[in-house]
CSV table of C-alpha atoms in Angstrom, one decimal:
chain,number,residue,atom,x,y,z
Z,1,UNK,CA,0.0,0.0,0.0
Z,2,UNK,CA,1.3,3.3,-0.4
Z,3,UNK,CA,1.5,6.0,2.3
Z,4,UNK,CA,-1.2,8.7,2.4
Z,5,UNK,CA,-0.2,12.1,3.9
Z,6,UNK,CA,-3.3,13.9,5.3
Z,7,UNK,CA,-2.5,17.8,6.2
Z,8,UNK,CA,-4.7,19.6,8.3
Z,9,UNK,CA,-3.7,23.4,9.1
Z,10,UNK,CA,-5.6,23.9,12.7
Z,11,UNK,CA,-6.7,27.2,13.9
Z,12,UNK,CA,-9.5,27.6,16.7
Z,13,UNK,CA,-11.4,25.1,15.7
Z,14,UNK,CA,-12.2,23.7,19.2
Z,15,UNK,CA,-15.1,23.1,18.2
Z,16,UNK,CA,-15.0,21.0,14.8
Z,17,UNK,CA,-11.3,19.6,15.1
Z,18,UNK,CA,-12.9,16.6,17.3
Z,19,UNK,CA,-15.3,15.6,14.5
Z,20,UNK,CA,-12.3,16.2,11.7
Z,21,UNK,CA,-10.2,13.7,13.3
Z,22,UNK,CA,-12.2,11.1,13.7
Z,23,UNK,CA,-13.1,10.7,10.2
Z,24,UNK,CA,-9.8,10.5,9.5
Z,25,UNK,CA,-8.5,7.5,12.0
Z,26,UNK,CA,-12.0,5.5,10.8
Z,27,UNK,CA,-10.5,5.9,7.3
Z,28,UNK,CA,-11.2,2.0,5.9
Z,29,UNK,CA,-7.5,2.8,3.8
Z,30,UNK,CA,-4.7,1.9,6.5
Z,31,UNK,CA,-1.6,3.6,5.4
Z,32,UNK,CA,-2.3,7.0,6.7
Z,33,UNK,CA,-0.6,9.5,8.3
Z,34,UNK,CA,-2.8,12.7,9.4
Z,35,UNK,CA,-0.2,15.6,9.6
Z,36,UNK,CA,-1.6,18.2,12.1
Z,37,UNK,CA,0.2,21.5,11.7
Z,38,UNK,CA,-1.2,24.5,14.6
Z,39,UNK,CA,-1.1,27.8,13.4
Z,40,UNK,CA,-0.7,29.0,17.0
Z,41,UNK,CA,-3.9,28.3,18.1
Z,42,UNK,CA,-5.2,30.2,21.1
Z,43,UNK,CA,-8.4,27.8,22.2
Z,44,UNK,CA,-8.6,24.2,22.8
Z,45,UNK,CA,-7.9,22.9,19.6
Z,46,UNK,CA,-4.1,21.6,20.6
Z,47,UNK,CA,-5.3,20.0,23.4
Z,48,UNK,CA,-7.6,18.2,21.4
Z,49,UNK,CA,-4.7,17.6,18.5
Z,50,UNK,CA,-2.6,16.0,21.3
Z,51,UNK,CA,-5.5,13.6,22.8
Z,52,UNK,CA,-5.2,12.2,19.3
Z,53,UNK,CA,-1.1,12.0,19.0
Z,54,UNK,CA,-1.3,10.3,22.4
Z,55,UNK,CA,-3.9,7.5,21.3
Z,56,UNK,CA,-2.9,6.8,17.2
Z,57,UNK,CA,0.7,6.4,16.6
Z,58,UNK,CA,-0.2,7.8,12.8
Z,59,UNK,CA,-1.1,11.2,13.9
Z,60,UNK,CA,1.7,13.8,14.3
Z,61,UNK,CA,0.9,17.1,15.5
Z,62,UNK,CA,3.7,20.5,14.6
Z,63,UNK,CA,2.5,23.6,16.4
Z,64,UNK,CA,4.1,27.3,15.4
Z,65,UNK,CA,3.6,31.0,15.9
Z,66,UNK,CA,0.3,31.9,14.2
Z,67,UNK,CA,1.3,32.7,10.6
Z,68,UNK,CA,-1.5,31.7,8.1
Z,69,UNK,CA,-3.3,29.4,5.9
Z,70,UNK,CA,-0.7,28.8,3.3
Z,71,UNK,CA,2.4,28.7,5.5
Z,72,UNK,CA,0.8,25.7,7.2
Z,73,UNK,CA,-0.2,23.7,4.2
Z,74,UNK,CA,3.3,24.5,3.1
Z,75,UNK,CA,4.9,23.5,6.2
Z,76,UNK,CA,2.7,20.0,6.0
Z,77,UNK,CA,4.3,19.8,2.7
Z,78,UNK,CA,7.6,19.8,4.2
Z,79,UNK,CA,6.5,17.0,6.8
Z,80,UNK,CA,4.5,14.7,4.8
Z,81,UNK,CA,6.2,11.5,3.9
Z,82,UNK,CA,3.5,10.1,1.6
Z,83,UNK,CA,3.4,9.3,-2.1
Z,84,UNK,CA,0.1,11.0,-1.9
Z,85,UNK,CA,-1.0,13.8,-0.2
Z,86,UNK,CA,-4.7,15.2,0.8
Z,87,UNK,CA,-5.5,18.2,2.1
Z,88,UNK,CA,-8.0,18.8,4.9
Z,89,UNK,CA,-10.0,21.6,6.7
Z,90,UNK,CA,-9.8,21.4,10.1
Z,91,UNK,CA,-14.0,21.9,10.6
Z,92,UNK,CA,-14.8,19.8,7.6
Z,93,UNK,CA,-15.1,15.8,7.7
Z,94,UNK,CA,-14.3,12.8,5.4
Z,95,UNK,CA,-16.7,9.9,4.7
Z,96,UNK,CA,-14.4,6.4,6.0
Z,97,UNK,CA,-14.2,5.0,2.6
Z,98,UNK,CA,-13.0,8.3,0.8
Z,99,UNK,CA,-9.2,7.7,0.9
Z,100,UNK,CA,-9.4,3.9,0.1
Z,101,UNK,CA,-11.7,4.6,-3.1
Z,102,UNK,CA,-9.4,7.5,-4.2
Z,103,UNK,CA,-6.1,5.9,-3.9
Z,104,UNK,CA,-7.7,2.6,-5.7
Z,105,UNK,CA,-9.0,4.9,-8.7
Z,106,UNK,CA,-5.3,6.8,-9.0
Z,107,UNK,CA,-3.5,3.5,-9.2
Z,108,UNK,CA,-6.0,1.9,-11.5
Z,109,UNK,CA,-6.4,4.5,-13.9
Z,110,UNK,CA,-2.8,5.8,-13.5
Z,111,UNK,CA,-3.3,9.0,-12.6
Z,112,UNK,CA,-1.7,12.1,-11.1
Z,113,UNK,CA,-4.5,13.4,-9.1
Z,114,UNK,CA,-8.1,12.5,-8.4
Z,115,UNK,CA,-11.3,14.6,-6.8
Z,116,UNK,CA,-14.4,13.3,-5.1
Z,117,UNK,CA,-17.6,14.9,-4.7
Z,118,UNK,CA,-18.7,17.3,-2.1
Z,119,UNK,CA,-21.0,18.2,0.6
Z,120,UNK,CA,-21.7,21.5,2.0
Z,121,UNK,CA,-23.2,21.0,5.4
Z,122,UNK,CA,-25.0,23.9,7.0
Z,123,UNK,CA,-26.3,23.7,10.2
Z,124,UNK,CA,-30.1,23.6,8.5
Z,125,UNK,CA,-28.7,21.0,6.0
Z,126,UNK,CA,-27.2,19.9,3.1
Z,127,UNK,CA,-26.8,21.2,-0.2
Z,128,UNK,CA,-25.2,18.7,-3.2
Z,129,UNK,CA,-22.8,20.7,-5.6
Z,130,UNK,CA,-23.1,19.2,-8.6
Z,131,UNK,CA,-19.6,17.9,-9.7
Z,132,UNK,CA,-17.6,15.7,-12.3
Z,133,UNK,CA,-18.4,12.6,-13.6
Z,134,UNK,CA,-16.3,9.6,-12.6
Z,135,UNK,CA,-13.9,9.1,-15.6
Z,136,UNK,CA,-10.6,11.1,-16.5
Z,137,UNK,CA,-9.5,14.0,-17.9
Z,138,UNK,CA,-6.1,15.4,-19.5
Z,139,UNK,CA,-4.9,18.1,-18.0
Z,140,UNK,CA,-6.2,20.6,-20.8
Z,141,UNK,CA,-9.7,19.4,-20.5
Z,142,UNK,CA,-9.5,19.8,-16.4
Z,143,UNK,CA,-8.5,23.2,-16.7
Z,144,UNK,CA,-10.9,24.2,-19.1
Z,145,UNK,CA,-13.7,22.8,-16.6
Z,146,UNK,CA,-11.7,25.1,-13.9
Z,147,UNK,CA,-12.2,27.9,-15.8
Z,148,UNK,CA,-15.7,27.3,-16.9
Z,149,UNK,CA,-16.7,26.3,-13.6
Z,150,UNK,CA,-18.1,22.8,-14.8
Z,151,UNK,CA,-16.9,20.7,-12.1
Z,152,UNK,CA,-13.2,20.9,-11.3
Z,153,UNK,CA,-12.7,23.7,-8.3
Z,154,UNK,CA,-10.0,25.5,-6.8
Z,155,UNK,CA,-10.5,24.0,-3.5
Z,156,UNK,CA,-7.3,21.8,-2.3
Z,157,UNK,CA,-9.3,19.3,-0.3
Z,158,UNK,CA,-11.6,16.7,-1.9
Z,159,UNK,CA,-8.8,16.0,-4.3
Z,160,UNK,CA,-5.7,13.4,-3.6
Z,161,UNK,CA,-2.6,14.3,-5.2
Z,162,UNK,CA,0.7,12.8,-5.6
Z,163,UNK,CA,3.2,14.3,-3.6
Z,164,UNK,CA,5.3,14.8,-6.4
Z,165,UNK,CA,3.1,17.5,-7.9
Z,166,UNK,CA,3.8,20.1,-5.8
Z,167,UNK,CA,7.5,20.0,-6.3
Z,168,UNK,CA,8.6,23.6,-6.7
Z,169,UNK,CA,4.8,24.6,-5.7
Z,170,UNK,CA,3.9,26.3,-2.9
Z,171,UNK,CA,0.6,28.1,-1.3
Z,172,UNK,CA,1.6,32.2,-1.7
Z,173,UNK,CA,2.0,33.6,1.9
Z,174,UNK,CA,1.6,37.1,0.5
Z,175,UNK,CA,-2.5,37.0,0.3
Z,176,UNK,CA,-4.4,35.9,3.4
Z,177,UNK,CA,-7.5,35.0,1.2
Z,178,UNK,CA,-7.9,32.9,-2.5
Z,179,UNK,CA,-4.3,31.2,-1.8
Z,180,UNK,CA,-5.7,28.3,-3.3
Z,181,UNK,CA,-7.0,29.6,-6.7
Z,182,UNK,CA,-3.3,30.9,-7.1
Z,183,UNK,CA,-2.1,27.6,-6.6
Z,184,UNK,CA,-4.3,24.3,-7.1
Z,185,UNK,CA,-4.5,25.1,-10.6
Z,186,UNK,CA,-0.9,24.6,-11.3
Z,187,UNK,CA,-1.1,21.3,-10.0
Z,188,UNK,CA,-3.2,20.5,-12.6
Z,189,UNK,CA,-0.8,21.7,-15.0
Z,190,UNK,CA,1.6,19.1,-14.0
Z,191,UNK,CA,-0.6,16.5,-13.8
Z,192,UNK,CA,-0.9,14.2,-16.9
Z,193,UNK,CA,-4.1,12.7,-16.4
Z,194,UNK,CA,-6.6,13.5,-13.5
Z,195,UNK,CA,-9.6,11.1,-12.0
Z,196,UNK,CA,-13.0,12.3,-11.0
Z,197,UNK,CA,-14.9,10.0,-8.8
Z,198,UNK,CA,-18.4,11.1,-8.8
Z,199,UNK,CA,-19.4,10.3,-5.1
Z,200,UNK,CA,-19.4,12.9,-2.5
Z,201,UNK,CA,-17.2,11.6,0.3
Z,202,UNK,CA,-16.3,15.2,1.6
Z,203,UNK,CA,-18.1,16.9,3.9
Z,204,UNK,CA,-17.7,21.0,3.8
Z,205,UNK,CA,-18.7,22.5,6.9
Z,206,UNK,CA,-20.9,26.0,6.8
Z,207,UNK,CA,-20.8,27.7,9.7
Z,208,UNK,CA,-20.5,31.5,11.8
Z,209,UNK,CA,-16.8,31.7,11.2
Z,210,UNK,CA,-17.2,30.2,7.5
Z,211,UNK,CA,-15.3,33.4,5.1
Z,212,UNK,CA,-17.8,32.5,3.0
Z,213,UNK,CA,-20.2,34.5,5.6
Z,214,UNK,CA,-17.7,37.2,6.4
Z,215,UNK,CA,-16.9,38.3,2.5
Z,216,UNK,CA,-16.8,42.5,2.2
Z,217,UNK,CA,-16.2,44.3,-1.1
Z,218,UNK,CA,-12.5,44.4,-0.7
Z,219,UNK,CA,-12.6,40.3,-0.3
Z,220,UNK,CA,-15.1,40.1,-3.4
Z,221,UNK,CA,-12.9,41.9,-5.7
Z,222,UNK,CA,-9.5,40.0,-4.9
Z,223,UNK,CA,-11.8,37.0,-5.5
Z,224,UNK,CA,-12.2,38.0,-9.1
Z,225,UNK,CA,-8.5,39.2,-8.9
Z,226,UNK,CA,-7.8,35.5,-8.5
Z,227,UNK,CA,-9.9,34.3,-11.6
Z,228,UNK,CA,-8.0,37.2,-13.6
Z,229,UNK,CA,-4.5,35.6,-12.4
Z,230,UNK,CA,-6.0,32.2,-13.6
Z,231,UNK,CA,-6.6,33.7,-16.7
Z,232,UNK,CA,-3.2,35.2,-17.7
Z,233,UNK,CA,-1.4,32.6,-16.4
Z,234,UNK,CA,-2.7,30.3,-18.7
Z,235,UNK,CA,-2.9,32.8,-21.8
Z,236,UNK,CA,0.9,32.6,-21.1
Z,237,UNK,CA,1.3,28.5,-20.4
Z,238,UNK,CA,-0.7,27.9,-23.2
Z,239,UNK,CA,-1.2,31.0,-25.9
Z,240,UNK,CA,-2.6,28.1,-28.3
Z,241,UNK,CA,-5.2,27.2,-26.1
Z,242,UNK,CA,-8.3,29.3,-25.5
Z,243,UNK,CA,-9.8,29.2,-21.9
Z,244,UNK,CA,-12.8,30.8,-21.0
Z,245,UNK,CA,-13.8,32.6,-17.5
Z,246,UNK,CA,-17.1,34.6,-18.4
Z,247,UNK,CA,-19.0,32.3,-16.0
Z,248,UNK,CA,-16.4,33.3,-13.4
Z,249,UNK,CA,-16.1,37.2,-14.0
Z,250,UNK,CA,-20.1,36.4,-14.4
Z,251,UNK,CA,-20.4,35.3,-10.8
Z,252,UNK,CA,-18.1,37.4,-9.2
Z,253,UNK,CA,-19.5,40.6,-10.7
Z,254,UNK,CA,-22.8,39.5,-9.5
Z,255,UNK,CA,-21.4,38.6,-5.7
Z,256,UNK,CA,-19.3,42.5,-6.0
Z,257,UNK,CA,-23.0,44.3,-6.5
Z,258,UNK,CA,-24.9,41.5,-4.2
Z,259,UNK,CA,-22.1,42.9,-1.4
Z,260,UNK,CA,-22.4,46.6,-2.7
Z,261,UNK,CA,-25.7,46.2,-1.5
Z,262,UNK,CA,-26.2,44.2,1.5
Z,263,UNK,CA,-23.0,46.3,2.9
Z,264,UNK,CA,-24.6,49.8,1.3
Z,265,UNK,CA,-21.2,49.9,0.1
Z,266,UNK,CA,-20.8,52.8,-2.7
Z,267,UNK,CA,-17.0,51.8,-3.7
Z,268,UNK,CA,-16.8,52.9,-7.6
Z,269,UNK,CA,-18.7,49.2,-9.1
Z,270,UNK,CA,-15.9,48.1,-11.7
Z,271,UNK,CA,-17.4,45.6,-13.9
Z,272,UNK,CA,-15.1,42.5,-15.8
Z,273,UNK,CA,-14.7,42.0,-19.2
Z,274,UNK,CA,-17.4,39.4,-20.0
Z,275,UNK,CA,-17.3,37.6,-23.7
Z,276,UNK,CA,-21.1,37.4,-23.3
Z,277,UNK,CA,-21.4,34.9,-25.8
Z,278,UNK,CA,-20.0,32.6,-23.8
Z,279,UNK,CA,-22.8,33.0,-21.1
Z,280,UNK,CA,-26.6,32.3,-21.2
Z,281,UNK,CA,-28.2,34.7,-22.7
Z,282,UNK,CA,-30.9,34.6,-19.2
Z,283,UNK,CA,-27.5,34.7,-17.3
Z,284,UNK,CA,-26.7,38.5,-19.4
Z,285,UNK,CA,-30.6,39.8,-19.0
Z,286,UNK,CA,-30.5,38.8,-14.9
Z,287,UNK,CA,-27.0,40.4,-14.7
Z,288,UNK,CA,-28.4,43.8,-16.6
Z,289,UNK,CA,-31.6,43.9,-14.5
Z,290,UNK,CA,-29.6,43.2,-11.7
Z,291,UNK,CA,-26.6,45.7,-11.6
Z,292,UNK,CA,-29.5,48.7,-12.5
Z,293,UNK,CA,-31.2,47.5,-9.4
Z,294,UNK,CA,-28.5,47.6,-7.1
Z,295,UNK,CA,-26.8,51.0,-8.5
Z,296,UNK,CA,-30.6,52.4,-8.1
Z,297,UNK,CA,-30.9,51.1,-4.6
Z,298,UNK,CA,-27.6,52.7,-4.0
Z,299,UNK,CA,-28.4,56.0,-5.4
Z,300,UNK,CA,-26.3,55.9,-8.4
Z,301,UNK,CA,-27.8,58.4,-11.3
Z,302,UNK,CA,-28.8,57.0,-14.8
Z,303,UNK,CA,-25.8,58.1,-16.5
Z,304,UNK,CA,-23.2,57.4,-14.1
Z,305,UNK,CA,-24.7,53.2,-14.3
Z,306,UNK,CA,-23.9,53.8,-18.1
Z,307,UNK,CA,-20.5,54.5,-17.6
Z,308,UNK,CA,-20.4,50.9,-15.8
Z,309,UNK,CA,-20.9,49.4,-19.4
Z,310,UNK,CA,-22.2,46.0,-19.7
């Protein structure tokens, strides 16, 4: 069997890390190590960590001075000893045959990297993302369901990777938000052929500290900022290839005036450029109706929406 490594970045998550951890020792796949790396944690949570390192001899826990995100996943990088590597949130869960069925697809189908489905739990229920279908992809077709938002995400967990892949790869430390749209992509890159199991064996948690539920208009923007560094970066890997992001500017225009207005924010709105034939045209009419709503609400005059464009 080979050796999985399992990195979970833990930050005062008292409250989920219990739930995370179990999931991963019941894993049905054996060879496992669960790399715990504390991002100096000031609750619980490394308590918690340590019940665990005292009771399974596969779980290692690394604790540092609080320095983000990314620097932990890089620094579980650095410890992980597998062949393969998966990447965890510390308030999420895994399903106990996840690892077993992933690893058994990447070996039989010879691939580089494979993703699972999805769950996103909220505390009122579930809601099932609608992903890939089991098969394979090259590396040119995944990317083009990245950037056409078809199935393959920017998300590092739900996807096991060989370790290899992130040779000379690393999360940026110099953004606090997005690190993994400027980075899980490039894995894909360097990947010759990628699996897609269909089943959803991850579970994504939804809760009060989710930044999904914190997201202002300076977050919003460097979200689409992320899509536009997708964009060139790929214009330049591959300037035969063409790659198409309107259903990503799409949605993130739509989330910047959605936030304009919930916040009453009047920050200048700055639309994307949007190939609008490449997006439904009921997409384009609920986009128009919808940005001269909010600038109304907002108080913006007539001619100053025009300036916006379309």
């Amino acid at each position: 069997m080979s050796l999985v490594s399992i990195i979970v970045p833990i930050y005062n998550v008292e409250t989920y890390i219990g739930k995370c951890l179990k999931s991963l020792v019941n894993q049905t796949y054996e060879d496992i190590e669960i790399v715990l790396i504390d991002d100096g944690s000031e609750d619980h949570s490394c308590d918690i960590a340590k019940e665990y390192v005292q009771k399974y001899h596969n779980v290692h826990l690394f604790s540092y001075s609080n320095a983000g995100v990314s620097m932990a996943r890089n620094r579980g990088l650095q410890m992980a000893k597998g062949k393969y590597v998966m990447f965890m949130d510390s308030d999420d869960y895994l399903d106990k045959k996840a690892i077993e069925v992933m690893v058994h697809y990447m070996e039989a189908n010879d691939c580089d990297l494979v993703t699972c489905g999805y769950v996103i739990d909220y505390p009122f229920g579930r809601f099932y993302r609608k992903g890939c279908k089991t098969g394979t992809m090259t590396s040119i077709e995944a990317l083009d369901s990245l950037a056409r938002g078809t199935g393959i995400n920017n998300y590092p967990w739900a996807k096991l990777y060989k370790k290899e892949l992130f040779d000379e790869i690393e999360f940026p430390v110099n953004t606090q938000r997005f690190e993994d749209a400027y980075t899980i992509f490039k894995t894909m890159i360097k990947a010759k052929r990628i699996g897609n199991v269909s089943k959803r064996y991850y579970h994504y948690m939804q809760h009060a500290g989710s930044l999904t539920n914190h997201m202002n208009i300076e977050m919003v923007y460097q979200m689409r900022d992320s899509v536009e560094y997708q964009d060139m970066y790929l214009k330049k890997a591959y300037p035969k290839e063409t790659f198409h992001f309107d259903q990503q500017y799409f949605n993130a225009d739509m989330m910047i005036l959605y936030t304009m207005l919930k916040q009453k924010n009047h920050a200048k709105y700055m639309p994307a450029t949007i190939d609008w034939e490449q997006i439904h045209p009921i997409y384009h009419m609920a986009y128009l109706i919808w940005r001269k709503y909010v600038l109304w609400r907002l108080g913006y005059s007539t001619r100053t929406q025009e300036d916006f464009g379309h």
